Amino acid sequence: MRLPKDFIMGGATAAYQCEGESKAHGKGRVAWDDYLEKQGWFSPDPASDFYHKYPVDLDLCKQFGVNGIRISIAWSRIFPTGEGEVNQEGVDFYHAMFKKCRENGVEPFITLHHFDTPNELHKNGDFLNPHTIDCYERYAKFCFEEFKDDIRYWFTFNEIWPVSSGQYITGTFPPGEKYDVVKTVESMHNMMVAHARAVIAFEEGGYEGQIGIIHSLETKYPYDEKKPGDVLAAEREDALTNQFLLDATFLGYYSENTLKHINFLYELENKTFAPKEEDMELLKKAAACNDYLGINYYQSHFVQEYNGESQIHHNGTGAKGTSVYRLKGISEHMFKEGIDRTDWDWLIYPEGLYDQIMRIKKQYPNYKAIYITENGMGYKDDFKDSTVDDEPRIDYIKRHLQWIAKAIEGGANVKGYFVWSLMDMFSWSNGYNKRYGLFYIDFETQERYPKKSAYWYKEVSETKEV
């Protein structure tokens, strides 16, 4: 199968996961700093030392056909407390790095928020606090103006559902709360309002370039299609994790079907979902300004009806078969016979990505373009003879690219693919034992080594054949 000639073959990164220097050069603290220090598990320093090594990494991009790179700006490297005085050293770092992207022929796609709200704002409620929305808008406006000559492609947020649910449902993100669906919905809604304010500011500022948002979409299938309870569970979980955010992005309001499920979940807590009218007006205005959607896709879920007490165990070590996900009134995740999964219990199901792409094309026909902004396989790489023979990763990426090509043949406007990740990096809840990169990092020496997948990716980039 073939991909379009102008299809971006990119690599994805995130500031906190690759830069290192997490509390140096004027950078302010983020909630993850306190959280990781308290747990005593992992340190984000030096990560991949992208702060110093970005010329090496961008040269590798040039050598291996990676013509686009997802980079996030660390909010607290620009505004150490999230607001107030600007850290000029941080601004200069990003200018220099963006310049190096251009020199290497690598298009930078910039994410403004990738799980790293400055700590002073996070500890006061993060996006549950309207003040954080105000600060985010000012930060976004600053970046649009400061980097207007450097950047043509912007994303406001990365993965609103995972960050909100990680904070308030699974407890895997700071502040580590669990099973609070109401807080999760409120956080998601407020982040969408912040997105809307940034998109409107970009539009009204008359900046050249384009802007959109990244959602992590996981297709939900009933475990038993013949059981009405399982069908309802899949629909309800989809409404919470996917449709709520897609409605806000493309419709500018929450559809009747979405509200039916959200209100049911609120009623379980004797509460009512009642967004402010002025917020909904912002969502409506922004819906017409989105230039594209970024989709992060790793897996799908097969779910069955569940009404017991919530119980979640996150497999953060690669101990296959240990994951548990049961959310009261919503669903239980099941392993489907015949579908393989990674050591971290993530189902390998590329058809789910195709289904999401085609779902957007059909359900939200006003969408303009799609980028697959993250997709890849976490793997326990075996480093031998200065490389990694990662055939399972090649197979994973190849199968997903083939289903993307099928979606394009079916009329979907998919413009590019960014493998997660460009190089091995720090992982939020897995530390350094879960590797995704095309390039192996020796975290002791910070040397880079191309994996077998890097050579395969280069060939695909050059031929567009999968």
XYZ file of C-alpha atoms in Angstrom:
466
model
C 0.000 0.000 0.000
C 1.136 3.559 -0.657
C 0.941 6.800 1.277
C 0.631 10.219 -0.420
C 3.859 11.816 -1.658
C 3.491 14.806 0.683
C 2.643 12.623 3.704
C 4.661 13.698 6.768
C 6.748 10.908 8.294
C 7.495 12.361 11.693
C 8.803 11.599 15.146
C 7.170 12.680 18.396
C 8.651 13.970 21.643
C 7.527 15.826 24.772
C 9.529 18.416 26.694
C 9.399 16.819 30.151
C 10.135 13.382 28.754
C 13.159 14.265 26.639
C 14.718 17.609 27.569
C 16.229 16.858 30.965
C 17.431 19.974 32.813
C 14.002 19.905 34.424
C 14.855 22.337 37.216
C 17.677 24.320 35.609
C 18.178 27.317 33.329
C 15.386 29.236 35.017
C 12.752 26.556 34.500
C 10.053 26.432 37.161
C 8.834 23.296 38.871
C 5.890 21.246 37.673
C 3.693 18.890 39.684
C 5.597 15.882 38.341
C 8.756 17.066 40.124
C 7.140 16.761 43.559
C 5.211 13.630 42.599
C 8.240 11.704 41.352
C 10.441 12.819 44.242
C 7.813 11.666 46.727
C 7.480 8.274 45.058
C 11.215 7.873 44.707
C 10.825 5.782 41.556
C 12.217 7.715 38.615
C 13.862 11.019 37.772
C 13.202 13.031 34.590
C 16.862 14.033 34.590
C 18.701 13.654 32.361
C 16.018 11.848 30.274
C 17.342 12.013 26.698
C 19.158 15.306 27.366
C 17.416 16.862 24.379
C 18.209 20.246 25.939
C 21.827 19.737 24.881
C 21.515 16.927 22.332
C 18.851 18.376 20.027
C 21.417 19.113 17.257
C 22.336 15.410 17.264
C 18.704 14.297 17.252
C 17.743 16.669 14.458
C 20.707 15.502 12.402
C 19.468 11.921 12.881
C 16.040 13.070 11.662
C 17.671 14.390 8.500
C 19.642 11.180 7.983
C 16.688 8.859 8.516
C 13.934 10.617 6.582
C 12.064 12.042 9.590
C 10.760 15.269 8.073
C 8.484 16.380 10.903
C 8.978 16.506 14.661
C 6.448 16.977 17.430
C 7.961 19.112 20.168
C 6.233 20.561 23.198
C 7.172 23.855 24.778
C 7.618 23.520 28.523
C 5.255 26.166 29.905
C 7.360 26.540 33.065
C 10.512 27.089 31.001
C 8.847 30.225 29.616
C 6.846 31.294 32.695
C 8.427 29.556 35.725
C 5.301 29.948 37.874
C 2.849 29.868 34.979
C 2.447 33.633 34.872
C 4.337 36.846 35.467
C 7.960 37.327 34.459
C 9.313 35.623 31.350
C 12.398 33.406 31.571
C 14.432 34.697 28.626
C 16.849 31.771 28.737
C 13.962 29.418 28.034
C 12.737 31.576 25.161
C 16.233 31.644 23.651
C 16.524 27.854 23.922
C 13.395 27.286 21.865
C 14.399 29.865 19.251
C 17.751 28.110 18.792
C 16.168 24.681 18.627
C 13.503 25.734 16.109
C 16.234 27.286 13.957
C 18.109 23.980 13.989
C 14.913 22.215 12.873
C 14.799 24.454 9.811
C 18.463 23.895 9.052
C 17.842 20.156 8.969
C 14.672 20.327 6.902
C 12.507 19.076 9.770
C 9.121 20.769 10.200
C 8.369 21.485 13.892
C 4.813 20.799 15.092
C 4.483 22.472 18.476
C 2.325 21.425 21.427
C 1.700 24.092 24.063
C 0.660 21.773 26.901
C 1.889 18.203 27.285
C 0.993 17.134 30.852
C 3.172 19.815 32.493
C 1.187 22.626 34.099
C 3.519 24.786 36.233
C 3.404 23.666 39.856
C 2.100 26.916 41.310
C -1.022 26.554 39.177
C -1.318 22.787 39.441
C -1.329 22.733 43.245
C -4.209 25.238 43.214
C -6.502 22.973 41.230
C -4.870 22.844 37.808
C -7.606 23.272 35.167
C -10.373 22.888 37.732
C -9.381 26.446 38.675
C -10.488 29.142 36.150
C -7.313 31.098 36.953
C -5.268 28.392 35.218
C -7.340 28.908 32.070
C -6.544 32.634 32.175
C -2.833 31.945 32.599
C -2.825 29.367 29.815
C -4.408 31.844 27.407
C -1.740 34.467 28.215
C 1.005 31.844 27.775
C -0.438 30.759 24.420
C -0.677 34.355 23.184
C 2.931 34.949 24.193
C 4.108 31.898 22.256
C 2.096 32.759 19.151
C 3.687 36.198 19.029
C 7.207 35.246 20.137
C 7.594 32.290 17.783
C 5.473 33.529 14.874
C 8.460 33.447 12.521
C 9.540 29.957 13.658
C 6.351 27.879 13.814
C 3.624 27.121 11.285
C 1.857 24.229 13.041
C 0.451 24.442 16.570
C -1.419 22.113 18.916
C -3.045 23.536 22.034
C -3.190 20.397 24.211
C -1.958 16.838 24.185
C -4.383 14.112 25.321
C -6.989 15.797 27.490
C -8.679 12.524 28.493
C -5.474 10.765 29.652
C -4.261 13.691 31.725
C -7.654 14.315 33.352
C -8.371 10.636 33.994
C -4.793 10.078 35.177
C -5.266 12.830 37.739
C -8.713 11.870 38.984
C -9.619 8.300 37.945
C -6.564 6.041 37.719
C -4.423 8.026 40.150
C -1.337 7.645 37.957
C -0.817 11.401 37.441
C -0.452 14.026 40.178
C -2.393 14.687 42.389
C -3.064 10.929 42.296
C -6.802 10.887 43.046
C -8.957 7.918 42.020
C -12.451 7.136 40.731
C -13.707 10.741 40.548
C -15.511 10.894 37.209
C -17.066 14.293 37.937
C -13.693 15.982 38.461
C -12.451 14.305 35.310
C -15.312 15.696 33.221
C -14.950 19.167 34.751
C -11.215 19.133 34.010
C -11.787 18.019 30.415
C -14.417 20.678 29.825
C -12.215 23.430 31.263
C -9.246 22.346 29.166
C -11.468 22.501 26.093
C -12.445 26.037 27.114
C -8.745 26.892 27.413
C -8.198 25.351 23.984
C -11.024 27.457 22.581
C -9.604 30.661 24.006
C -6.181 29.901 22.522
C -7.598 29.025 19.098
C -9.697 32.182 19.034
C -6.641 34.255 20.033
C -4.634 32.662 17.215
C -7.389 33.411 14.710
C -7.915 36.976 15.889
C -4.155 37.578 15.912
C -4.030 36.886 12.186
C -1.034 34.590 12.528
C 0.178 32.579 9.590
C 0.049 28.838 10.020
C -2.486 26.428 11.424
C -3.733 25.260 14.803
C -5.555 22.273 16.266
C -5.695 19.908 19.228
C -4.554 16.354 19.992
C -6.924 13.766 21.423
C -6.039 10.265 22.509
C -8.734 8.087 20.944
C -9.248 4.467 21.981
C -12.034 2.681 20.164
C -14.509 0.920 22.468
C -16.126 -2.335 21.398
C -18.670 -4.431 23.304
C -17.035 -7.606 24.586
C -20.165 -9.494 23.606
C -22.131 -7.759 20.866
C -25.187 -9.845 21.696
C -25.419 -8.493 25.246
C -27.246 -5.145 25.496
C -25.353 -4.350 28.701
C -21.993 -4.672 26.940
C -23.210 -2.579 24.015
C -24.345 0.133 26.431
C -21.047 -0.053 28.332
C -19.070 0.514 25.118
C -21.293 3.438 24.146
C -21.075 4.984 27.614
C -17.287 4.680 27.839
C -16.919 6.099 24.344
C -19.087 9.074 25.273
C -16.896 9.794 28.289
C -13.471 9.249 26.739
C -13.916 10.130 23.064
C -17.201 11.700 22.037
C -17.304 14.330 24.800
C -14.063 15.833 23.501
C -14.834 15.338 19.812
C -18.183 17.072 20.236
C -16.509 20.030 21.936
C -13.850 20.181 19.221
C -15.961 19.875 16.090
C -19.516 20.768 17.117
C -18.843 23.384 19.745
C -21.507 21.808 21.930
C -22.272 18.451 23.546
C -24.709 16.342 21.577
C -27.860 14.910 23.097
C -26.341 11.423 23.029
C -23.205 12.601 24.829
C -25.161 14.486 27.482
C -27.343 11.441 28.124
C -24.319 9.445 29.247
C -22.515 12.285 31.020
C -25.644 13.184 32.989
C -26.088 9.535 33.978
C -22.568 9.519 35.433
C -23.198 12.805 37.269
C -26.442 11.459 38.701
C -24.510 8.593 40.278
C -22.843 11.283 42.403
C -26.050 13.302 42.888
C -24.634 16.105 40.765
C -25.543 17.884 37.526
C -23.353 18.762 34.557
C -24.045 22.451 33.939
C -21.408 24.215 31.809
C -21.507 28.003 31.706
C -23.243 29.590 28.747
C -20.245 31.829 28.017
C -17.982 28.768 27.895
C -20.243 27.078 25.387
C -20.188 30.206 23.229
C -16.384 29.996 23.163
C -16.480 26.324 22.158
C -18.888 27.144 19.347
C -16.704 29.946 18.045
C -13.536 27.859 18.207
C -15.099 24.869 16.436
C -15.010 26.801 13.178
C -11.325 27.664 13.599
C -9.739 24.239 14.120
C -7.449 23.453 11.191
C -6.794 19.820 12.071
C -7.094 17.100 14.677
C -4.158 15.168 16.053
C -4.975 11.572 16.966
C -2.820 9.674 19.422
C -3.637 5.995 19.120
C -2.090 3.006 20.839
C -4.888 0.574 21.541
C -8.602 -0.166 21.666
C -10.696 -1.777 24.408
C -13.284 -4.513 24.549
C -15.611 -3.742 27.425
C -18.411 -5.368 29.336
C -21.072 -4.036 31.657
C -19.848 -3.346 35.193
C -21.783 -2.057 38.195
C -19.549 -3.132 41.077
C -17.117 -0.946 42.990
C -14.359 0.709 40.991
C -11.052 -1.128 40.845
C -8.058 -0.116 38.745
C -4.534 -1.486 38.675
C -2.102 0.180 36.279
C 0.504 -2.121 34.764
C 3.532 0.162 34.912
C 6.210 -2.512 34.946
C 5.499 -4.657 31.908
C 4.149 -7.562 33.966
C 1.814 -8.899 31.302
C -1.708 -9.742 32.422
C -1.758 -7.587 35.570
C -3.929 -4.723 34.315
C -7.334 -4.252 35.911
C -9.830 -1.578 34.842
C -13.304 -1.620 36.354
C -15.183 1.652 36.659
C -18.486 1.691 38.513
C -21.492 2.328 36.297
C -19.392 2.359 33.154
C -17.433 -0.721 32.143
C -14.803 -3.371 32.714
C -11.947 -3.850 30.247
C -11.525 -7.395 28.982
C -8.760 -9.185 27.102
C -10.206 -10.399 23.820
C -9.154 -13.871 22.743
C -7.077 -13.850 19.572
C -5.899 -10.248 19.923
C -2.289 -9.889 21.006
C -1.146 -7.291 23.496
C 2.090 -5.743 24.646
C 3.779 -6.587 27.952
C 1.972 -3.537 29.328
C -1.384 -5.073 28.360
C -2.086 -2.672 25.521
C -4.094 -4.420 22.809
C -2.455 -4.437 19.381
C -5.455 -3.637 17.223
C -4.710 -1.290 14.274
C -8.244 -1.667 12.939
C -9.313 0.495 15.866
C -7.346 3.432 14.456
C -9.041 3.004 11.094
C -12.440 2.903 12.796
C -11.729 6.160 14.648
C -10.538 7.952 11.510
C -13.606 6.888 9.563
C -15.849 7.687 12.518
C -14.596 11.282 12.493
C -15.061 11.543 8.733
C -18.667 10.380 9.054
C -19.746 11.862 12.393
C -17.930 15.209 12.124
C -17.860 16.023 8.382
C -16.697 19.579 9.118
C -13.264 18.257 10.137
C -10.523 19.550 7.853
C -7.493 17.305 8.299
C -6.063 14.639 10.592
C -2.524 13.924 11.734
C -1.676 10.729 13.588
C 0.393 12.514 16.204
C 1.396 9.489 18.288
C 1.496 5.772 17.593
C 4.133 3.262 18.534
C 5.053 0.239 20.589
C 6.580 0.171 24.050
C 9.090 -2.666 24.058
C 11.794 -4.181 26.265
C 14.590 -3.511 23.799
C 17.511 -5.935 23.734
C 20.575 -3.835 22.874
C 23.235 -5.893 21.087
C 26.067 -4.960 18.741
C 25.213 -1.261 18.921
C 21.631 -1.704 17.739
C 18.237 -3.244 18.559
C 16.503 -5.855 16.414
C 12.949 -4.644 17.048
C 10.923 -6.537 14.469
C 7.784 -6.477 16.680
C 7.909 -2.668 16.646
C 8.329 -2.617 12.863
C 5.352 -4.941 12.490
C 3.251 -2.792 14.845
C 4.008 0.462 12.980
C 3.649 -1.154 9.553
C 0.201 -2.543 10.312
C -1.004 0.807 11.605
C 0.350 2.639 8.558
C -1.432 0.153 6.306
C -4.761 0.865 7.997
C -4.046 4.606 7.710
C -3.434 4.119 3.976
C -6.748 2.272 3.775
C -8.502 5.197 5.481
C -6.933 7.618 2.997
C -8.148 5.417 0.140
C -11.576 5.627 1.753
C -11.539 9.418 1.500
C -10.126 10.460 4.871
C -7.767 13.443 4.791
C -4.844 12.148 6.864
C -1.779 14.328 6.354
C 0.959 12.682 8.389
C 2.176 10.198 10.982
C 4.419 10.777 13.999
C 5.904 7.683 15.555
C 6.090 7.677 19.321
C 8.806 8.223 19.864
C 11.700 9.746 17.983
C 14.200 8.455 20.521
C 13.916 6.604 23.812
C 12.714 8.916 26.561
C 11.515 9.095 30.133
C 8.018 7.611 30.473
C 5.545 9.209 32.901
C 4.509 6.111 34.846
C 7.115 3.633 33.593
C 10.407 5.466 33.973
C 13.072 4.110 31.646
C 12.203 0.437 31.306
C 9.656 1.003 28.555
C 11.251 2.111 25.287
C 9.494 3.437 22.197
C 12.181 5.196 20.182
C 13.529 4.717 16.686
C 16.887 5.524 18.278
C 18.194 3.678 21.307
C 19.500 5.909 24.094
C 22.220 4.777 26.453
C 21.011 6.869 29.372
C 24.425 6.699 31.052
C 26.416 8.051 28.103
C 23.578 9.735 26.155
C 24.828 8.085 22.972
C 22.258 7.451 20.215
C 22.072 4.227 18.208
C 19.655 3.625 15.295
C 17.436 0.595 15.825
C 16.383 -1.690 13.008
C 13.077 0.185 12.998
C 14.901 3.446 12.181
C 16.308 1.983 8.972
C 12.893 0.557 8.058
C 11.209 3.914 8.792
C 13.713 5.687 6.524
C 12.795 3.378 3.663
C 9.085 4.002 4.141
C 9.681 7.749 4.280
C 11.572 7.643 0.987
C 9.242 5.279 -0.906
C 5.904 5.894 0.885
C 5.302 2.165 0.473
C 3.943 0.119 3.382
